[in-house]
Coordinates of C-alpha atoms in Angstrom, one line a residue:
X1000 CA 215.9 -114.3 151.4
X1001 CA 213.6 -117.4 151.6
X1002 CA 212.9 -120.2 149.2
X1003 CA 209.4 -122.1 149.6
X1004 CA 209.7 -125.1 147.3
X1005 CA 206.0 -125.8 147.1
X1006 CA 206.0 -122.8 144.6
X1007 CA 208.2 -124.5 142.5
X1008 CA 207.6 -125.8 138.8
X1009 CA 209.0 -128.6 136.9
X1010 CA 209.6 -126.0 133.7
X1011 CA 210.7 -128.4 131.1
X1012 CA 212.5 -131.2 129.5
X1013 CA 215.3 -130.4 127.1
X1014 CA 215.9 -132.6 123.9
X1015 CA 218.9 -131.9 121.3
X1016 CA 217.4 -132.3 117.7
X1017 CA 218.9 -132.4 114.5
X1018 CA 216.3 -130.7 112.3
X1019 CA 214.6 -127.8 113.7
X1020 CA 211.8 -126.8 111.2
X1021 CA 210.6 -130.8 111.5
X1022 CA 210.6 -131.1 115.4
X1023 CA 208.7 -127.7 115.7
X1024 CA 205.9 -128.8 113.1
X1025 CA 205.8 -131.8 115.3
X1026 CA 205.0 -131.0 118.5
X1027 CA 202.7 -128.4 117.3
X1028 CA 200.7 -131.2 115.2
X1029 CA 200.3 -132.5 119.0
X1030 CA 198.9 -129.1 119.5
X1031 CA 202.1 -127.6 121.3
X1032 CA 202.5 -123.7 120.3
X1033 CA 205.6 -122.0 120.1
X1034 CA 206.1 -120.1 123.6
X1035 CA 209.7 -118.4 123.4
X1036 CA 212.5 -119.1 121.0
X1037 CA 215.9 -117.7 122.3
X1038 CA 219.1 -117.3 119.7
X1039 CA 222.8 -117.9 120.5
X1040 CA 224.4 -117.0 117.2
X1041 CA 227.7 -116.7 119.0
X1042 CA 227.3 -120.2 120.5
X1043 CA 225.9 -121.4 117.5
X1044 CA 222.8 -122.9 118.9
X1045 CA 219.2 -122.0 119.0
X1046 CA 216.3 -122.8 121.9
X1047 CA 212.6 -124.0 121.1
X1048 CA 210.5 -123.9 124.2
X1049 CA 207.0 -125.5 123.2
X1050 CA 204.1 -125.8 125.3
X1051 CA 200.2 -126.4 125.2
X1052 CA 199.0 -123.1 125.3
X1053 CA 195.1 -123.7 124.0
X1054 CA 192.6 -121.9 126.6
X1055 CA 192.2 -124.9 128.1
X1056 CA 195.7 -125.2 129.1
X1057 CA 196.6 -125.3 132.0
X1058 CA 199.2 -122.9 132.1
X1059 CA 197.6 -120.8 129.2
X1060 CA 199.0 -117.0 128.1
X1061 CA 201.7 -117.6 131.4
X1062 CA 205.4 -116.6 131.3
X1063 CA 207.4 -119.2 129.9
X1064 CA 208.9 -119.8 133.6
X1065 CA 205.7 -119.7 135.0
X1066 CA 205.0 -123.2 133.6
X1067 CA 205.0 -126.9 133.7
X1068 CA 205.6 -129.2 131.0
X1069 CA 207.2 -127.4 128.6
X1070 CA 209.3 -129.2 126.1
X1071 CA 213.0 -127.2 124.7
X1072 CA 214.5 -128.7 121.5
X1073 CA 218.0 -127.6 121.4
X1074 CA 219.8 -127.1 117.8
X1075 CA 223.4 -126.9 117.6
X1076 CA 223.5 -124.8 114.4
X1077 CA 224.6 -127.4 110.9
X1078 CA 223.4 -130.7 112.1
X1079 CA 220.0 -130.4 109.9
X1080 CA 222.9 -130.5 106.9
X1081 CA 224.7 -133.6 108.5
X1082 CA 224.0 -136.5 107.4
X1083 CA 225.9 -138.7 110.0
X1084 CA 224.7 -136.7 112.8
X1085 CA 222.2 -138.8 115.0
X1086 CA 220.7 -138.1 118.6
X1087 CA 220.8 -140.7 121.5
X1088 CA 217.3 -141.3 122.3
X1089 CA 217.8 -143.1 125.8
X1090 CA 216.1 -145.9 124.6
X1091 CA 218.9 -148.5 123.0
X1092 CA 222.2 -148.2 124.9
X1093 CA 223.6 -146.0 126.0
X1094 CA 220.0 -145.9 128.4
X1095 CA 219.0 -143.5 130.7
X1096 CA 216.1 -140.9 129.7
X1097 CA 213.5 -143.1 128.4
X1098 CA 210.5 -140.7 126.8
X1099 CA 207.7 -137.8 127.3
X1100 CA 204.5 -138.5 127.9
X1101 CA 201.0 -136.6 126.6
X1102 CA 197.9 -137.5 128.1
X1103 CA 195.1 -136.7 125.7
X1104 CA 191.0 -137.1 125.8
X1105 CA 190.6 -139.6 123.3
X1106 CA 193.3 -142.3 122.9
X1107 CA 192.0 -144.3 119.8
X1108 CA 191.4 -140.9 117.6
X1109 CA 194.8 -139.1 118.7
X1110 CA 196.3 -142.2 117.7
X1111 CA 194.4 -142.6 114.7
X1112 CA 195.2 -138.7 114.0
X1113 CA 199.0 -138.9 114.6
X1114 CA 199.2 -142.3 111.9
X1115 CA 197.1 -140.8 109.5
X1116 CA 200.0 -137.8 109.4
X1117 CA 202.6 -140.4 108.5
X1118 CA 204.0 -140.6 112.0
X1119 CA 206.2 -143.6 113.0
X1120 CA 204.9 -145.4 116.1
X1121 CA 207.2 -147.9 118.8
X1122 CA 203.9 -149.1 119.6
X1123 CA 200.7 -148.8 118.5
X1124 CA 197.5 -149.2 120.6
X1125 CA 197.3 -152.9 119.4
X1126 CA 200.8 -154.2 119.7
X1127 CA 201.6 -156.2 122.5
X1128 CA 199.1 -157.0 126.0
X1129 CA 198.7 -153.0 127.3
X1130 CA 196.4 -151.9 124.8
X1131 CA 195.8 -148.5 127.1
X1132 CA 199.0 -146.9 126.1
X1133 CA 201.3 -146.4 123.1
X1134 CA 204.7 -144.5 122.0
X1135 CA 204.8 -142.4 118.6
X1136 CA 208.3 -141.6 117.3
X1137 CA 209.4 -137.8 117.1
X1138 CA 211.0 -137.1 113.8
X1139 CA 214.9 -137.4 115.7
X1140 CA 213.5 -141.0 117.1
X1141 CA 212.9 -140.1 120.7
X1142 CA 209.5 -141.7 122.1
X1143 CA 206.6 -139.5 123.2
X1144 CA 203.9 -141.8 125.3
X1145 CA 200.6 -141.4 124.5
X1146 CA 197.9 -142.1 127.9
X1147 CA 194.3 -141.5 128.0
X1148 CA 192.6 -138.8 130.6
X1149 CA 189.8 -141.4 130.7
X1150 CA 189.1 -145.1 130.5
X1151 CA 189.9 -146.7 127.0
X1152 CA 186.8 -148.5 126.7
X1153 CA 184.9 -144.8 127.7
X1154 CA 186.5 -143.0 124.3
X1155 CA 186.1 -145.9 121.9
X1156 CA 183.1 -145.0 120.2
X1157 CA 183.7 -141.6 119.8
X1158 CA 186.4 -140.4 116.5
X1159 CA 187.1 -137.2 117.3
X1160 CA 190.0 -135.8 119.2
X1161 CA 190.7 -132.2 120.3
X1162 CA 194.5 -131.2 120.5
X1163 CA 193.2 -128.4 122.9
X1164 CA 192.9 -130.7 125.7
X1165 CA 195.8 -132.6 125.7
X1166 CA 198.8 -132.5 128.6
X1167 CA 202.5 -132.7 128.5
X1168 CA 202.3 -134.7 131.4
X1169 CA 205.4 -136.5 131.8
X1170 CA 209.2 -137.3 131.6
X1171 CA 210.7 -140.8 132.6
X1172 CA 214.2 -141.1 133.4
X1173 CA 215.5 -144.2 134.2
X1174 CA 217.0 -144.7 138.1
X1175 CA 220.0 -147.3 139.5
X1176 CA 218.8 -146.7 143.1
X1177 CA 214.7 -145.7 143.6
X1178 CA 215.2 -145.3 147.3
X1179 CA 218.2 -142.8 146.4
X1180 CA 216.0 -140.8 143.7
X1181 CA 213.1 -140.3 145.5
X1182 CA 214.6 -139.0 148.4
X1183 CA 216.4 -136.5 146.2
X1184 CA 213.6 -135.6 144.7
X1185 CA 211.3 -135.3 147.5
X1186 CA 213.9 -133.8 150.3
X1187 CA 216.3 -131.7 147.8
X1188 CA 213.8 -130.3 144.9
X1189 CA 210.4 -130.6 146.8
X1190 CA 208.6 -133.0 144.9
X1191 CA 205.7 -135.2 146.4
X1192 CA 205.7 -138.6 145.2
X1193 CA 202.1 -139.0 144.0
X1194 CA 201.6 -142.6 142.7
X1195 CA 203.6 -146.1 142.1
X1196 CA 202.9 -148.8 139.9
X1197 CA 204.8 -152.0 140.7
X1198 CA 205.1 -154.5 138.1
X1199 CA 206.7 -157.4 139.6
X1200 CA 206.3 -159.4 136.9
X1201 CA 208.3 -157.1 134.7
X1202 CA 210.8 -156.3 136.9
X1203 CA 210.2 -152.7 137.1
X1204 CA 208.9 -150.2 139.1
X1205 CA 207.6 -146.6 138.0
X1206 CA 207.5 -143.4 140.4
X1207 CA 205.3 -140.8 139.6
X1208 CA 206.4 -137.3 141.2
X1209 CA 205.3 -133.8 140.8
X1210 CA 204.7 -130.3 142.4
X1211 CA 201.2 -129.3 143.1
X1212 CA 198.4 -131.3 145.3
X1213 CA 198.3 -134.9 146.1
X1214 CA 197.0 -137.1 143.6
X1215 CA 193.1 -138.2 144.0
X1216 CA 191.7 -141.3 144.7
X1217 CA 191.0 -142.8 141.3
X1218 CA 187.5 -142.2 140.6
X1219 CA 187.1 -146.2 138.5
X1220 CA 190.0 -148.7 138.6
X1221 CA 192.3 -148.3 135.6
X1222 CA 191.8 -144.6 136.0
X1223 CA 194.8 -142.6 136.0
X1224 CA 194.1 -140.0 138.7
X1225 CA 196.9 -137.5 137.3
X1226 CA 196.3 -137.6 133.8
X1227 CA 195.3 -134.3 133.3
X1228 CA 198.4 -132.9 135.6
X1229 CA 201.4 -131.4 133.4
X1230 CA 205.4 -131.6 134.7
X1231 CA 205.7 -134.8 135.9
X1232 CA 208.7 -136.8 136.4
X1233 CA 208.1 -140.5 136.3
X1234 CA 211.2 -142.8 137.5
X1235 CA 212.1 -146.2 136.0
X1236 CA 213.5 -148.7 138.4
X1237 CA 214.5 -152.2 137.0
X1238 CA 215.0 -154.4 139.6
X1239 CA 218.6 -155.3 140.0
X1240 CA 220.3 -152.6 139.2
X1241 CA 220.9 -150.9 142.5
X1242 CA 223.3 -153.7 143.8
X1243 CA 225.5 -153.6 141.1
X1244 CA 227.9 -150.9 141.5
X1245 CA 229.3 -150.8 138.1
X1246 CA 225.7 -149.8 136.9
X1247 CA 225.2 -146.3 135.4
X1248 CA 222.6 -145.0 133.4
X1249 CA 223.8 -142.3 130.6
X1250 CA 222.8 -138.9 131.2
X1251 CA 222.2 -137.7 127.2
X1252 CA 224.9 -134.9 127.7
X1253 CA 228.3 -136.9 127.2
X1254 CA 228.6 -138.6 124.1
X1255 CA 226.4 -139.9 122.3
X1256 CA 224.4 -136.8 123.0
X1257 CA 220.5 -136.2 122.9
X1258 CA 218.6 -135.4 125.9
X1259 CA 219.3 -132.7 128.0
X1260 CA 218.1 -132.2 131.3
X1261 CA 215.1 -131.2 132.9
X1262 CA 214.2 -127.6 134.6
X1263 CA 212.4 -126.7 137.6
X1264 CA 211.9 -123.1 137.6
X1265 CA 211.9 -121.1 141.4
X1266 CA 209.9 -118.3 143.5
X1267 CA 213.8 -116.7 144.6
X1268 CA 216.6 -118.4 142.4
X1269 CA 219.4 -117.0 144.6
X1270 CA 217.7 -118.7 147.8
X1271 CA 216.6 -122.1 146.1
X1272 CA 220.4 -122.0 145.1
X1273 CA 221.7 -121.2 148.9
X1274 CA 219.0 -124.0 149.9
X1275 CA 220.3 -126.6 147.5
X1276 CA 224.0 -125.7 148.3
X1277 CA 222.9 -126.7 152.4
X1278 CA 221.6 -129.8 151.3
X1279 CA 225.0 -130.6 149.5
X1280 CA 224.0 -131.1 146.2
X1281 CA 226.2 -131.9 143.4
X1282 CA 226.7 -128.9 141.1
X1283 CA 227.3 -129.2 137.4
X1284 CA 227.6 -125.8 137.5
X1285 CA 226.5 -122.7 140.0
X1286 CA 224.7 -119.2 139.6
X1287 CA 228.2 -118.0 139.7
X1288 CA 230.3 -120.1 137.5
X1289 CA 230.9 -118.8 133.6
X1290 CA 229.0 -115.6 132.5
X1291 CA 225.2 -116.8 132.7
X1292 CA 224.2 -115.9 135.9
X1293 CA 220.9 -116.3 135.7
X1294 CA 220.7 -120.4 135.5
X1295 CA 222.4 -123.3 137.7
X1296 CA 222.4 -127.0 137.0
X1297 CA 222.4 -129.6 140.1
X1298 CA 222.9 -133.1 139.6
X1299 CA 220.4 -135.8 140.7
X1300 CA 221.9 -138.8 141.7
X1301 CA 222.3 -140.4 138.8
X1302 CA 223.9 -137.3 137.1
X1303 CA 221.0 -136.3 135.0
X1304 CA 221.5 -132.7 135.1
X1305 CA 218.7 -130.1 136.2
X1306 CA 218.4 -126.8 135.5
X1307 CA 217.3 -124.1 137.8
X1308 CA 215.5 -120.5 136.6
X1309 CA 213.9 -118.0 138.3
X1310 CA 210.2 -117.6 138.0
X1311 CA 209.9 -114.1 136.6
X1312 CA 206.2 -114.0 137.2
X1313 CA 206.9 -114.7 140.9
X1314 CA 210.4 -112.3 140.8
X1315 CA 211.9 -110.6 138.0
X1316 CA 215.2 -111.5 137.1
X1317 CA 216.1 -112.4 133.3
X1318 CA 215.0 -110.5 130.2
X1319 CA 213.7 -113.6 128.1

């Protein structure tokens, strides 16, 4: 048995929701389709998986683990009927997942688009100094970022936008220790760090990492060379918080709940599990612990949890 983690895919990003039927219809508004839907009625929850799935996808008509940037809403069965019941979205504290990302051809119109539905937005295009990026609110509150695949200035004259195009392209979690994370990321799950933005004066860092080839020379400054990739991670560093050892970002799965964890699906789950155990990894659980044998979760270093599948295009193994 052998593991090659170049073949490996950052599957998806899981997000607990409270009403179903409304976080479907809107991720498919973006123009996300309905991939897979698995059941629990014993367990009393139910799995969305939702991806981009247009002909110009990138991953279009593949198995569901044979994909990047897939989004899974979780819903524990009765919380649509509770009025009290609320998800965490990482963003006021507790902190620690901070948003997804789409990266779409034509920023003004998909804006324009998403407001003219009614959609809530923690920024628009024209609050604040970046005027290149903004967040829309899903209906449970968590923020989905919305990046252009070109230069603003490039799509402003033009008012139409086609969902068909657009990319899940990333996930930002937010990291004590960058040094730490990106060493885990690179060493233990086989990411390549492929860009880093420093913004000194906002005290912050982002690292962009991802599976795949490395990222292009920008073609114009301002140009976003991996735009048009899907199943990124993006880490948040805020300077500071890696010398304070009482600092801990939340990981969305102790209370107050709402994201879950990320996915990275693999060419030979039982080797990428033997592989990760030799590195020493952290286990939340292992292939063999409980009676689902077919996933593990490792913990990054800042205990967001990560889920690991087989890729049954690459190896059969699961029946879903």
């Amino acid at each position: 048995m052998s593991t090659d983690p170049s073949k490996y895919k950052l599957n998806h990003s899981m997000l607990r929701v409270k009403d179903p039927k409304a976080s479907v219809k809107f991720y498919e508004f973006l123009g996300m389709k309905l991939v897979n839907k698995l059941s629990f009625p014993d367990a009393k929850f139910d799995l969305y998986f939702l991806a981009f799935d247009s002909p110009k996808a990138v991953s279009h008509g593949n198995h569901w683990t044979d994909r990047e940037g897939i989004v899974e809403l979780t819903h524990n069965y009765g919380t649509e009927d509770d009025p009290n019941y609320k998800v965490a979205n990482g963003n006021t504290d507790p902190r620690g997942f901070g948003h997804l990302a789409i990266s779409v051809d034509n920023i003004q119109a998909a804006c324009q688009r998403l407001e003219d539905a009614g959609y809530k937005f923690q920024k628009k295009l024209t609050d604040g100094k970046m005027r290149h990026i903004a967040f829309v609110l899903d209906p449970d509150g968590y923020w989905v970022e919305v990046i252009g695949q070109n230069l603003a200035e490039e799509t402003e004259h033009i008012k139409e936008t086609s969902t068909e195009t657009y990319r899940m392209n990333h996930t930002m979690l937010r990291v004590k220790d960058p040094e730490v994370s990106i060493n885990f990321y690179k060493d233990v799950m086989g990411m390549e760090l492929l860009r880093t933005h420093e913004s000194q004066a906002g005290g912050f860092n982002l690292y962009f990492l991802g599976y795949g080839p490395p990222a292009p020379e920008a073609a114009k400054p301002g140009l976003n060379p991996i735009a048009d990739r899907e199943g990124l991670l993006e880490l948040t560093w805020n300077y500071g918080t890696e010398k304070d050892p009482n600092f801990k970002y939340h990981d969305g799965n102790a209370q107050p709940q709402g994201f879950g964890h990320i996915c990275v699906s693999v060419d030979d789950l039982e080797a990428a599990c033997a592989r990760f155990e030799e590195k020493k990894v952290n286990w939340k659980k292992r292939l063999s612990d409980g009676r689902m044998n077919n996933i593990a979760f490792v913990l990054d270093p800042d205990g967001y949890w990560i889920e690991v599948v087989q890729n049954e295009k690459l190896q059969k193994r699961s029946n879903w």
